[in-house]
Short mmCIF file of C-alpha atoms in Angstrom, two decimals:
data_model
loop_
_atom_site.label_atom_id
_atom_site.label_comp_id
_atom_site.label_asym_id
_atom_site.label_seq_id
_atom_site.Cartn_x
_atom_site.Cartn_y
_atom_site.Cartn_z
CA UNK A 1 4.49 -46.63 17.08
CA UNK A 2 6.64 -43.41 19.01
CA UNK A 3 9.91 -41.95 18.27
CA UNK A 4 12.12 -38.91 20.17
CA UNK A 5 11.99 -36.21 17.42
CA UNK A 6 13.33 -32.60 17.81
CA UNK A 7 9.43 -31.33 18.36
CA UNK A 8 8.46 -34.33 20.96
CA UNK A 9 11.81 -33.21 23.44
CA UNK A 10 11.05 -29.16 22.61
CA UNK A 11 7.17 -29.37 24.13
CA UNK A 12 7.99 -31.42 27.08
CA UNK A 13 10.87 -28.55 27.95
CA UNK A 14 8.47 -26.06 28.55
CA UNK A 15 9.85 -25.23 31.96
CA UNK A 16 13.38 -24.91 30.37
CA UNK A 17 11.58 -22.11 26.75
CA UNK A 18 12.03 -24.44 24.55
CA UNK A 19 15.50 -24.68 24.98
CA UNK A 20 17.17 -28.01 24.10
CA UNK A 21 20.74 -27.39 24.64
CA UNK A 22 20.96 -26.69 28.20
CA UNK A 23 17.83 -28.43 29.28
CA UNK A 24 18.14 -30.67 32.77
CA UNK A 25 15.57 -32.43 33.16
CA UNK A 26 13.04 -34.63 30.68
CA UNK A 27 10.54 -36.35 30.97
CA UNK A 28 8.90 -38.68 27.83
CA UNK A 29 6.96 -41.03 29.92
CA UNK A 30 4.41 -43.06 28.11
CA UNK A 31 4.82 -42.01 24.38
CA UNK A 32 5.31 -45.40 23.01
CA UNK A 33 8.94 -44.89 22.68
CA UNK A 34 10.79 -48.07 21.10
CA UNK A 35 13.80 -46.26 20.35
CA UNK A 36 16.29 -44.77 22.83
CA UNK A 37 18.08 -42.34 20.51
CA UNK A 38 19.10 -38.45 19.74
CA UNK A 39 19.10 -37.55 23.41
CA UNK A 40 23.22 -37.75 23.88
CA UNK A 41 23.89 -35.46 21.16
CA UNK A 42 20.44 -32.82 21.45
CA UNK A 43 21.02 -32.42 26.14
CA UNK A 44 24.16 -33.30 26.90
CA UNK A 45 22.91 -31.18 30.23
CA UNK A 46 20.59 -34.06 31.02
CA UNK A 47 21.05 -34.86 34.61
CA UNK A 48 17.16 -36.46 35.38
CA UNK A 49 15.45 -38.87 32.15
CA UNK A 50 12.06 -40.42 32.44
CA UNK A 51 11.36 -42.63 29.98
CA UNK A 52 9.27 -44.77 31.86
CA UNK A 53 6.22 -47.27 30.82
CA UNK A 54 7.28 -46.81 27.20
CA UNK A 55 8.27 -49.25 24.33
CA UNK A 56 12.33 -49.17 24.53
CA UNK A 57 14.15 -53.15 23.99
CA UNK A 58 17.62 -51.76 24.45
CA UNK A 59 19.88 -48.91 26.61
CA UNK A 60 21.95 -47.64 23.56
CA UNK A 61 23.12 -44.13 22.75
CA UNK A 62 23.19 -42.12 26.59
CA UNK A 63 27.20 -42.66 26.98
CA UNK A 64 27.31 -39.61 26.13
CA UNK A 65 25.50 -38.17 28.99
CA UNK A 66 28.60 -36.98 31.56
CA UNK A 67 26.12 -35.19 34.13
CA UNK A 68 23.10 -37.32 34.18
CA UNK A 69 22.66 -38.47 37.77
CA UNK A 70 18.98 -40.76 37.52
CA UNK A 71 17.78 -42.91 34.66
CA UNK A 72 14.06 -43.35 34.95
CA UNK A 73 13.39 -46.85 32.54
CA UNK A 74 10.74 -48.60 34.23
CA UNK A 75 7.96 -51.02 32.89
CA UNK A 76 10.06 -51.17 29.24
CA UNK A 77 11.45 -54.16 27.22
CA UNK A 78 15.46 -54.16 28.26
CA UNK A 79 16.34 -57.21 28.40
CA UNK A 80 19.97 -56.57 29.64
CA UNK A 81 21.90 -54.25 31.25
CA UNK A 82 24.69 -52.58 29.08
CA UNK A 83 26.09 -49.34 27.88
CA UNK A 84 25.77 -47.13 30.50
CA UNK A 85 29.61 -47.03 31.40
CA UNK A 86 29.62 -43.36 30.10
CA UNK A 87 27.54 -41.70 32.87
CA UNK A 88 30.11 -41.18 35.13
CA UNK A 89 27.33 -39.22 37.54
CA UNK A 90 24.75 -42.34 37.59
CA UNK A 91 23.42 -42.12 41.21
CA UNK A 92 20.30 -43.85 40.61
CA UNK A 93 19.05 -46.19 37.60
CA UNK A 94 15.44 -47.96 37.70
CA UNK A 95 14.71 -50.65 36.11
CA UNK A 96 11.51 -52.11 37.26
CA UNK A 97 9.51 -54.40 35.18
CA UNK A 98 11.24 -55.19 32.52
CA UNK A 99 12.38 -58.21 30.72
CA UNK A 100 16.23 -57.95 32.16
CA UNK A 101 17.08 -61.75 32.72
CA UNK A 102 20.62 -61.58 31.76
CA UNK A 103 21.77 -61.16 35.67
CA UNK A 104 24.98 -61.01 35.47
CA UNK A 105 25.01 -57.55 33.08
CA UNK A 106 24.71 -55.91 36.13
CA UNK A 107 28.66 -56.10 36.13
CA UNK A 108 28.65 -53.50 33.25
CA UNK A 109 27.77 -51.48 36.40
CA UNK A 110 30.61 -51.79 38.52
CA UNK A 111 33.02 -48.59 36.14
CA UNK A 112 29.31 -45.70 37.75
CA UNK A 113 31.15 -45.11 41.28
CA UNK A 114 28.92 -43.35 42.40
CA UNK A 115 26.10 -45.42 41.71
CA UNK A 116 23.70 -45.69 44.71
CA UNK A 117 20.26 -46.62 44.29
CA UNK A 118 19.44 -49.45 41.94
CA UNK A 119 15.68 -51.04 40.81
CA UNK A 120 15.29 -54.64 39.37
CA UNK A 121 12.29 -55.71 41.06
CA UNK A 122 9.91 -57.15 38.77
CA UNK A 123 12.44 -58.56 36.23
CA UNK A 124 12.73 -62.55 36.03
CA UNK A 125 16.47 -62.55 36.88
CA UNK A 126 14.84 -60.60 40.39
CA UNK A 127 13.49 -64.28 41.03
CA UNK A 128 16.54 -66.78 40.81
CA UNK A 129 18.15 -67.73 43.85
CA UNK A 130 20.75 -65.91 45.28
CA UNK A 131 19.60 -62.63 43.40
CA UNK A 132 20.34 -60.52 45.80
CA UNK A 133 23.51 -61.32 46.96
CA UNK A 134 24.78 -61.59 43.76
CA UNK A 135 23.87 -58.26 42.85
CA UNK A 136 25.05 -56.65 46.91
CA UNK A 137 27.97 -58.65 46.19
CA UNK A 138 28.95 -57.66 41.92
CA UNK A 139 28.00 -53.56 43.40
CA UNK A 140 29.98 -52.69 46.10
CA UNK A 141 28.91 -48.85 45.94
CA UNK A 142 25.46 -49.64 46.36
CA UNK A 143 23.72 -47.63 49.52
CA UNK A 144 20.21 -48.97 48.38
CA UNK A 145 18.87 -52.21 46.13
CA UNK A 146 15.29 -52.04 45.25
CA UNK A 147 14.14 -49.80 48.23
CA UNK A 148 16.01 -51.43 50.82
CA UNK A 149 19.36 -50.65 52.82
CA UNK A 150 22.34 -53.10 52.06
CA UNK A 151 24.00 -53.73 55.89
CA UNK A 152 27.37 -54.07 56.26
CA UNK A 153 27.35 -57.36 57.47
CA UNK A 154 24.88 -58.49 54.71
CA UNK A 155 27.31 -57.64 52.04
CA UNK A 156 30.27 -59.41 54.14
CA UNK A 157 28.46 -62.44 53.91
CA UNK A 158 27.40 -62.04 50.42
CA UNK A 159 30.63 -61.37 49.30
CA UNK A 160 31.42 -65.00 51.66
CA UNK A 161 29.09 -66.84 49.48
CA UNK A 162 29.54 -65.11 46.21
CA UNK A 163 31.19 -68.33 44.31
CA UNK A 164 28.34 -70.74 44.92
CA UNK A 165 25.55 -68.33 44.15
CA UNK A 166 27.90 -67.09 40.90
CA UNK A 167 27.62 -70.39 39.93
CA UNK A 168 23.24 -70.80 40.68
CA UNK A 169 22.94 -67.89 39.41
CA UNK A 170 24.79 -69.21 35.90
CA UNK A 171 23.03 -72.14 35.78
CA UNK A 172 19.35 -70.12 36.03
CA UNK A 173 21.27 -68.15 33.08
CA UNK A 174 21.53 -70.65 31.41
CA UNK A 175 17.74 -72.23 31.31
CA UNK A 176 16.16 -68.21 31.28
CA UNK A 177 18.53 -67.70 28.07
CA UNK A 178 16.97 -70.84 26.22
CA UNK A 179 13.39 -70.54 26.89
CA UNK A 180 13.73 -67.34 26.15
CA UNK A 181 14.92 -68.50 22.76
CA UNK A 182 11.51 -70.51 23.29
CA UNK A 183 9.10 -68.21 23.32
CA UNK A 184 10.56 -65.69 20.87
CA UNK A 185 10.69 -68.60 17.96
CA UNK A 186 7.24 -69.21 18.93
CA UNK A 187 6.33 -65.39 19.12
CA UNK A 188 7.11 -64.89 15.16
CA UNK A 189 5.51 -68.00 14.25
CA UNK A 190 2.43 -66.61 15.81
CA UNK A 191 2.93 -63.18 13.82
CA UNK A 192 3.44 -65.27 10.24
CA UNK A 193 0.14 -66.72 11.38
CA UNK A 194 -1.38 -63.67 12.18
CA UNK A 195 0.15 -61.93 8.38
CA UNK A 196 -1.29 -64.64 6.62
CA UNK A 197 -4.65 -64.12 7.46
CA UNK A 198 -5.54 -61.09 7.64
CA UNK A 199 -3.48 -61.26 3.77
CA UNK A 200 -6.79 -63.93 3.28
CA UNK A 201 -9.05 -61.78 4.43
CA UNK A 202 -7.79 -58.62 2.32
CA UNK A 203 -7.78 -60.73 -1.04
CA UNK A 204 -10.99 -62.59 0.08
CA UNK A 205 -12.38 -58.88 0.18
CA UNK A 206 -10.44 -57.26 -2.76
CA UNK A 207 -8.34 -55.40 -0.97
CA UNK A 208 -5.01 -56.56 -1.70
CA UNK A 209 -1.62 -54.90 -1.43
CA UNK A 210 -2.84 -53.01 1.61
CA UNK A 211 -1.54 -52.51 5.46
CA UNK A 212 -4.23 -53.85 7.39
CA UNK A 213 -4.31 -50.67 9.32
CA UNK A 214 -5.47 -48.95 6.66
CA UNK A 215 -8.28 -51.04 5.14
CA UNK A 216 -11.22 -49.00 4.64
CA UNK A 217 -14.34 -51.51 4.63
CA UNK A 218 -17.46 -50.96 3.34
CA UNK A 219 -19.34 -52.05 6.68
CA UNK A 220 -16.78 -49.96 8.72
CA UNK A 221 -17.62 -46.50 6.99
CA UNK A 222 -20.97 -46.82 5.53
CA UNK A 223 -23.75 -49.22 6.01
CA UNK A 224 -25.72 -49.02 2.30
CA UNK A 225 -29.30 -48.91 2.46
CA UNK A 226 -31.42 -52.35 3.29
CA UNK A 227 -27.18 -53.77 4.28
CA UNK A 228 -28.71 -53.19 8.37
CA UNK A 229 -28.10 -56.85 8.57
CA UNK A 230 -24.24 -57.41 7.45
CA UNK A 231 -22.99 -53.97 9.10
CA UNK A 232 -24.53 -55.30 12.34
CA UNK A 233 -23.17 -58.71 12.10
CA UNK A 234 -19.91 -57.26 11.12
CA UNK A 235 -19.39 -55.32 14.26
CA UNK A 236 -20.96 -57.71 15.94
CA UNK A 237 -18.20 -60.19 14.98
CA UNK A 238 -14.81 -57.61 15.45
CA UNK A 239 -16.82 -57.32 19.18
CA UNK A 240 -15.90 -61.23 19.25
CA UNK A 241 -12.78 -61.08 17.84
CA UNK A 242 -11.85 -58.60 20.54
CA UNK A 243 -13.15 -60.80 23.65
CA UNK A 244 -11.32 -63.25 22.15
CA UNK A 245 -8.22 -61.14 21.85
CA UNK A 246 -7.74 -60.23 25.63
CA UNK A 247 -9.03 -63.88 26.80
CA UNK A 248 -6.25 -65.43 25.24
CA UNK A 249 -3.72 -66.45 27.60
CA UNK A 250 -0.31 -65.33 26.41
CA UNK A 251 3.03 -64.99 28.42
CA UNK A 252 4.40 -61.77 29.92
CA UNK A 253 7.37 -60.96 26.88
CA UNK A 254 8.00 -57.79 24.91
CA UNK A 255 6.52 -59.52 21.90
CA UNK A 256 3.13 -59.62 24.01
CA UNK A 257 3.54 -56.51 24.99
CA UNK A 258 3.82 -54.94 21.32
CA UNK A 259 1.13 -57.31 19.86
CA UNK A 260 -1.05 -55.76 22.62
CA UNK A 261 -0.28 -51.72 21.97
CA UNK A 262 -1.02 -53.59 18.24
CA UNK A 263 -3.94 -54.85 19.11
CA UNK A 264 -5.47 -51.37 20.82
CA UNK A 265 -4.34 -48.90 18.15
CA UNK A 266 -6.09 -50.73 15.81
CA UNK A 267 -9.23 -51.19 17.73
CA UNK A 268 -8.59 -47.46 17.97
CA UNK A 269 -8.63 -46.45 14.60
CA UNK A 270 -11.36 -49.44 13.71
CA UNK A 271 -13.99 -47.48 16.33
CA UNK A 272 -13.33 -44.25 15.03
CA UNK A 273 -14.33 -45.69 11.64
CA UNK A 274 -17.02 -46.87 12.45
CA UNK A 275 -18.51 -44.16 14.86
CA UNK A 276 -17.72 -41.50 12.34
CA UNK A 277 -15.25 -39.79 14.64
CA UNK A 278 -12.77 -38.55 11.94
CA UNK A 279 -12.10 -34.59 12.48
CA UNK A 280 -14.41 -32.25 10.24
CA UNK A 281 -12.91 -28.49 9.92
CA UNK A 282 -15.42 -25.96 10.83
CA UNK A 283 -16.50 -23.75 8.19
CA UNK A 284 -14.88 -19.80 9.17
CA UNK A 285 -18.31 -17.94 9.97
CA UNK A 286 -19.46 -15.21 7.15
CA UNK A 287 -18.78 -11.72 8.32
CA UNK A 288 -19.09 -10.36 4.97
CA UNK A 289 -21.22 -11.29 1.66
CA UNK A 290 -20.32 -11.67 -1.74
CA UNK A 291 -22.21 -8.24 -2.21
CA UNK A 292 -20.53 -6.48 0.46
CA UNK A 293 -22.95 -6.96 3.21
CA UNK A 294 -22.06 -6.80 7.22
CA UNK A 295 -24.15 -9.19 9.42
CA UNK A 296 -25.49 -9.08 12.64
CA UNK A 297 -23.34 -11.93 13.90
CA UNK A 298 -23.14 -13.01 18.21
CA UNK A 299 -21.99 -15.36 18.66
CA UNK A 300 -19.74 -15.30 22.16
CA UNK A 301 -21.88 -16.49 24.44
CA UNK A 302 -21.66 -17.28 28.63
CA UNK A 303 -22.86 -19.50 30.52
CA UNK A 304 -25.45 -19.35 33.69
CA UNK A 305 -24.86 -21.69 36.46
CA UNK A 306 -27.71 -23.79 37.59
CA UNK A 307 -29.09 -23.26 41.10
CA UNK A 308 -25.99 -24.73 43.36
CA UNK A 309 -23.13 -24.15 41.45
CA UNK A 310 -20.46 -21.80 41.44
CA UNK A 311 -21.12 -18.00 40.56
CA UNK A 312 -17.03 -18.44 39.39
CA UNK A 313 -18.24 -21.16 37.03
CA UNK A 314 -20.34 -18.33 34.94
CA UNK A 315 -16.80 -16.45 33.27
CA UNK A 316 -15.56 -18.96 30.81
CA UNK A 317 -15.23 -22.55 32.70
CA UNK A 318 -17.04 -25.68 31.14
CA UNK A 319 -20.25 -26.51 33.84
CA UNK A 320 -23.67 -27.37 33.74
CA UNK A 321 -25.72 -24.30 33.27
CA UNK A 322 -27.73 -22.28 31.05
CA UNK A 323 -25.78 -20.70 27.47
CA UNK A 324 -26.84 -17.23 26.84
CA UNK A 325 -25.61 -14.35 24.07
CA UNK A 326 -23.60 -11.93 25.05
CA UNK A 327 -26.70 -9.07 26.11
CA UNK A 328 -26.12 -5.04 24.51
CA UNK A 329 -28.03 -2.09 23.68
CA UNK A 330 -27.30 0.57 20.95
CA UNK A 331 -28.33 3.76 22.06
CA UNK A 332 -28.71 7.41 19.29
CA UNK A 333 -27.11 9.93 21.31
CA UNK A 334 -28.42 13.21 19.55
CA UNK A 335 -27.68 15.31 22.24
CA UNK A 336 -23.88 14.60 21.16
CA UNK A 337 -24.63 13.82 17.89
CA UNK A 338 -23.36 10.51 18.22
CA UNK A 339 -23.67 6.54 18.44
CA UNK A 340 -22.84 4.44 21.60
CA UNK A 341 -22.42 0.55 21.63
CA UNK A 342 -23.08 -1.55 25.09
CA UNK A 343 -21.51 -4.70 25.36
CA UNK A 344 -21.95 -6.95 28.35
CA UNK A 345 -18.52 -9.31 27.61
CA UNK A 346 -17.84 -11.20 31.15
CA UNK A 347 -16.89 -9.46 33.39
CA UNK A 348 -13.44 -10.93 35.07
CA UNK A 349 -12.27 -11.29 31.29
CA UNK A 350 -8.87 -10.00 30.22
CA UNK A 351 -8.80 -6.83 28.04
CA UNK A 352 -5.82 -8.08 25.49
CA UNK A 353 -8.94 -11.05 24.55
CA UNK A 354 -11.08 -8.34 22.97
CA UNK A 355 -10.64 -6.84 20.54
CA UNK A 356 -13.14 -4.24 18.50
CA UNK A 357 -13.07 -2.69 14.93
CA UNK A 358 -15.25 -0.04 14.06
CA UNK A 359 -15.65 0.93 10.68
CA UNK A 360 -18.19 3.21 8.92
CA UNK A 361 -21.58 1.02 8.87
CA UNK A 362 -20.24 -1.59 11.69
CA UNK A 363 -18.81 -2.45 14.48
CA UNK A 364 -16.83 -6.33 14.98
CA UNK A 365 -16.16 -6.72 18.85
CA UNK A 366 -13.83 -9.63 18.98
CA UNK A 367 -14.60 -11.56 22.04
CA UNK A 368 -11.83 -14.92 23.20
CA UNK A 369 -11.69 -15.02 18.91
CA UNK A 370 -15.90 -15.32 18.71
CA UNK A 371 -16.92 -12.04 16.22
CA UNK A 372 -19.24 -9.83 17.90
CA UNK A 373 -20.59 -8.06 14.96
CA UNK A 374 -23.67 -4.85 14.20
CA UNK A 375 -24.64 -2.86 11.83
CA UNK A 376 -24.98 0.60 12.34
CA UNK A 377 -27.92 2.72 11.63
CA UNK A 378 -25.90 5.48 10.65
CA UNK A 379 -22.69 5.73 9.57
CA UNK A 380 -19.49 6.86 12.22
CA UNK A 381 -16.17 8.02 11.97
CA UNK A 382 -13.78 4.99 13.30
CA UNK A 383 -11.23 7.17 13.32
CA UNK A 384 -12.91 9.23 16.13
CA UNK A 385 -14.54 6.50 18.11
CA UNK A 386 -13.40 4.71 21.69
CA UNK A 387 -13.76 1.80 23.64
CA UNK A 388 -13.21 1.71 27.06
CA UNK A 389 -14.56 -1.15 30.03
CA UNK A 390 -16.70 -0.10 32.89
CA UNK A 391 -15.41 -0.26 36.03
CA UNK A 392 -18.05 -1.73 38.01
CA UNK A 393 -19.79 -3.89 35.08
CA UNK A 394 -16.81 -4.97 32.94
CA UNK A 395 -19.34 -4.47 29.76
CA UNK A 396 -17.82 -2.38 26.38
CA UNK A 397 -18.75 0.67 25.66
CA UNK A 398 -18.03 2.29 22.61
CA UNK A 399 -18.41 6.01 21.45
CA UNK A 400 -18.89 6.29 17.86
CA UNK A 401 -19.13 9.92 16.08
CA UNK A 402 -21.63 10.43 13.42
CA UNK A 403 -20.16 11.68 10.24
CA UNK A 404 -23.15 12.93 8.00
CA UNK A 405 -24.54 15.79 10.94
CA UNK A 406 -22.59 18.71 12.41
CA UNK A 407 -22.28 18.84 16.27
CA UNK A 408 -24.16 22.59 17.68
CA UNK A 409 -25.96 23.71 20.47
CA UNK A 410 -28.90 21.77 21.49
CA UNK A 411 -30.89 24.48 21.58
CA UNK A 412 -34.63 24.58 20.02
CA UNK A 413 -35.63 28.68 18.12
CA UNK A 414 -39.56 29.20 19.65
CA UNK A 415 -42.26 29.05 16.57
CA UNK A 416 -39.61 26.66 15.06
CA UNK A 417 -39.15 23.66 16.29
CA UNK A 418 -35.68 23.12 13.86
CA UNK A 419 -32.50 23.18 15.23
CA UNK A 420 -29.65 25.82 13.25
CA UNK A 421 -27.77 22.53 11.79
CA UNK A 422 -31.46 21.54 10.20
CA UNK A 423 -31.66 25.21 8.68
CA UNK A 424 -27.90 24.94 7.72
CA UNK A 425 -28.55 21.48 5.50
CA UNK A 426 -31.50 23.39 4.04
CA UNK A 427 -29.52 26.56 3.05
CA UNK A 428 -26.31 24.10 1.48
CA UNK A 429 -29.77 21.42 -0.15
CA UNK A 430 -31.33 25.31 -1.58
CA UNK A 431 -28.16 26.08 -3.21
CA UNK A 432 -26.25 22.76 -4.27
CA UNK A 433 -30.34 23.07 -6.66
CA UNK A 434 -29.20 26.90 -8.05
CA UNK A 435 -26.85 25.74 -11.55
CA UNK A 436 -24.44 28.81 -11.48
CA UNK A 437 -22.86 28.80 -14.83
CA UNK A 438 -20.00 31.15 -16.55
CA UNK A 439 -20.56 33.32 -19.78
CA UNK A 440 -17.74 34.89 -21.73
CA UNK A 441 -17.86 37.67 -24.14
CA UNK A 442 -15.11 36.21 -27.11
CA UNK A 443 -15.75 39.70 -28.50
CA UNK A 444 -13.42 40.70 -25.44
CA UNK A 445 -11.21 38.39 -25.47
CA UNK A 446 -6.83 39.93 -24.78
CA UNK A 447 -4.43 38.13 -26.51
CA UNK A 448 -1.35 39.43 -25.17
CA UNK A 449 1.75 39.90 -27.57
CA UNK A 450 4.24 37.44 -27.19
CA UNK A 451 7.36 39.25 -28.66
CA UNK A 452 6.45 42.85 -25.93
CA UNK A 453 6.23 40.98 -22.90
CA UNK A 454 9.20 42.09 -21.58
CA UNK A 455 9.48 46.21 -22.66
CA UNK A 456 13.41 46.73 -22.36
CA UNK A 457 14.40 50.54 -20.12
CA UNK A 458 16.27 53.46 -21.30
CA UNK A 459 18.38 54.32 -18.76
CA UNK A 460 17.44 57.97 -17.91
CA UNK A 461 20.65 59.90 -16.92
CA UNK A 462 19.93 61.22 -13.56
CA UNK A 463 20.34 64.74 -11.90
CA UNK A 464 22.40 65.69 -9.49
CA UNK A 465 19.70 68.07 -7.15
CA UNK A 466 21.03 71.06 -4.67
CA UNK A 467 19.32 70.41 -1.36
CA UNK A 468 17.46 73.59 -0.41
CA UNK A 469 19.66 75.81 1.66
CA UNK A 470 17.80 76.26 5.49
CA UNK A 471 17.49 79.26 5.55
CA UNK A 472 17.07 80.22 9.28
CA UNK A 473 13.56 82.35 10.51
CA UNK A 474 13.70 85.81 11.25
CA UNK A 475 10.99 84.99 13.02
CA UNK A 476 13.45 83.37 16.02
CA UNK A 477 13.88 85.29 18.93
CA UNK A 478 16.98 83.71 19.88
CA UNK A 479 18.51 83.91 15.85
CA UNK A 480 21.81 86.05 15.60
CA UNK A 481 23.74 86.26 12.32
CA UNK A 482 26.71 85.50 12.45
CA UNK A 483 29.33 86.17 9.02
CA UNK A 484 32.19 84.16 10.44
CA UNK A 485 30.23 81.60 10.63
CA UNK A 486 30.34 79.36 7.37
CA UNK A 487 26.78 77.77 6.38
CA UNK A 488 25.74 74.91 7.14
CA UNK A 489 25.66 71.99 3.42
#
């Protein structure tokens, strides 16, 4: 059985970015919920709440939803209208196909002054004589009842006949409540008998103390060799019991709905055990062996549709067609000294779904989570590699420069069929073959004097040198020796 949890509300509030405190609309239909809880504490701003087709037996924990305008509780196990006085803005209430037999409980909706639409069709009270007139006279704020508009003349007539109608409804309610009490006792008696029979079967099979939903008999798990007849007999008996359950007449009551749901749940679990449909953990693909050796893997695949199918189905959509691995080509470009990988990924695939990892000895491409790995014929440089998508074909092109070769002009000398890179490699190999040793004569070792490493310098007196006098040259024709002019210093 289901319960209202925070995770359940968040999963159904994706339109509000999974924020539940500011949620205004919530849909929790067909969740097998048995109790209405927690919503008034977690979602105070709700305006629309869908809870149809569950197993809710009572209206509760919604009185704090002051902003609630529409509440849908159709196809549940509700037997009485209650606890809705706090929903001040309630405008529409849907209680279609429930088990409401106390028609007088609609009086609690008199406090909801904004209520305009009410649905009660499919309930036992809808079969009462004077049902519509009683509701119209009791809830004077209503505009629509069971999808039919309430005319003014209809309301006036219902108010005039209300005392007589009220007495009729009360008598029918008493008869229904008495019958409902008998149905509850009968359902409890059957439930006790079924529990006793199941306990006897478990004790007979040697599984005492286990739940009937967790019993895992030998016939359910595996048919031993030589006992195929017993296995088939057990399966046939289960089919007979299932057929008898569905052919058995039963009343339309909350207990019968719960019984049906439990039977379906038990049948589903038994079927899973018989057919072995338990989920198996898929082991991850081995890309690197234990000794560190990379493997060639081509797990991604595309679908080529059959004749008559749309071509768009071939790009990741399930269809009837032929499945092919991804095509690729590996080219050794000697001119540019690099290795080029051309991988034919899906043409219309988003590049964000492709992850490229280049290693010195292999290249790995993850296409939608599936690995494509290829061992390279030579060592490459991952930091200098590049990956691009073709704008015409959509192919992924990965260029990986080599490591052990030097890129040079691709030109061959006449007469010799070797390139400059080959000759330089040969000279390097010859130089590495010659071993050069350093020899030092021990007699020529000179040890420094540690005590006189730093020599003291004695200051030497500096002599003042007289600058040479400049004697003018007599050869200058403009020179004139004037004794009154002092000499230049």
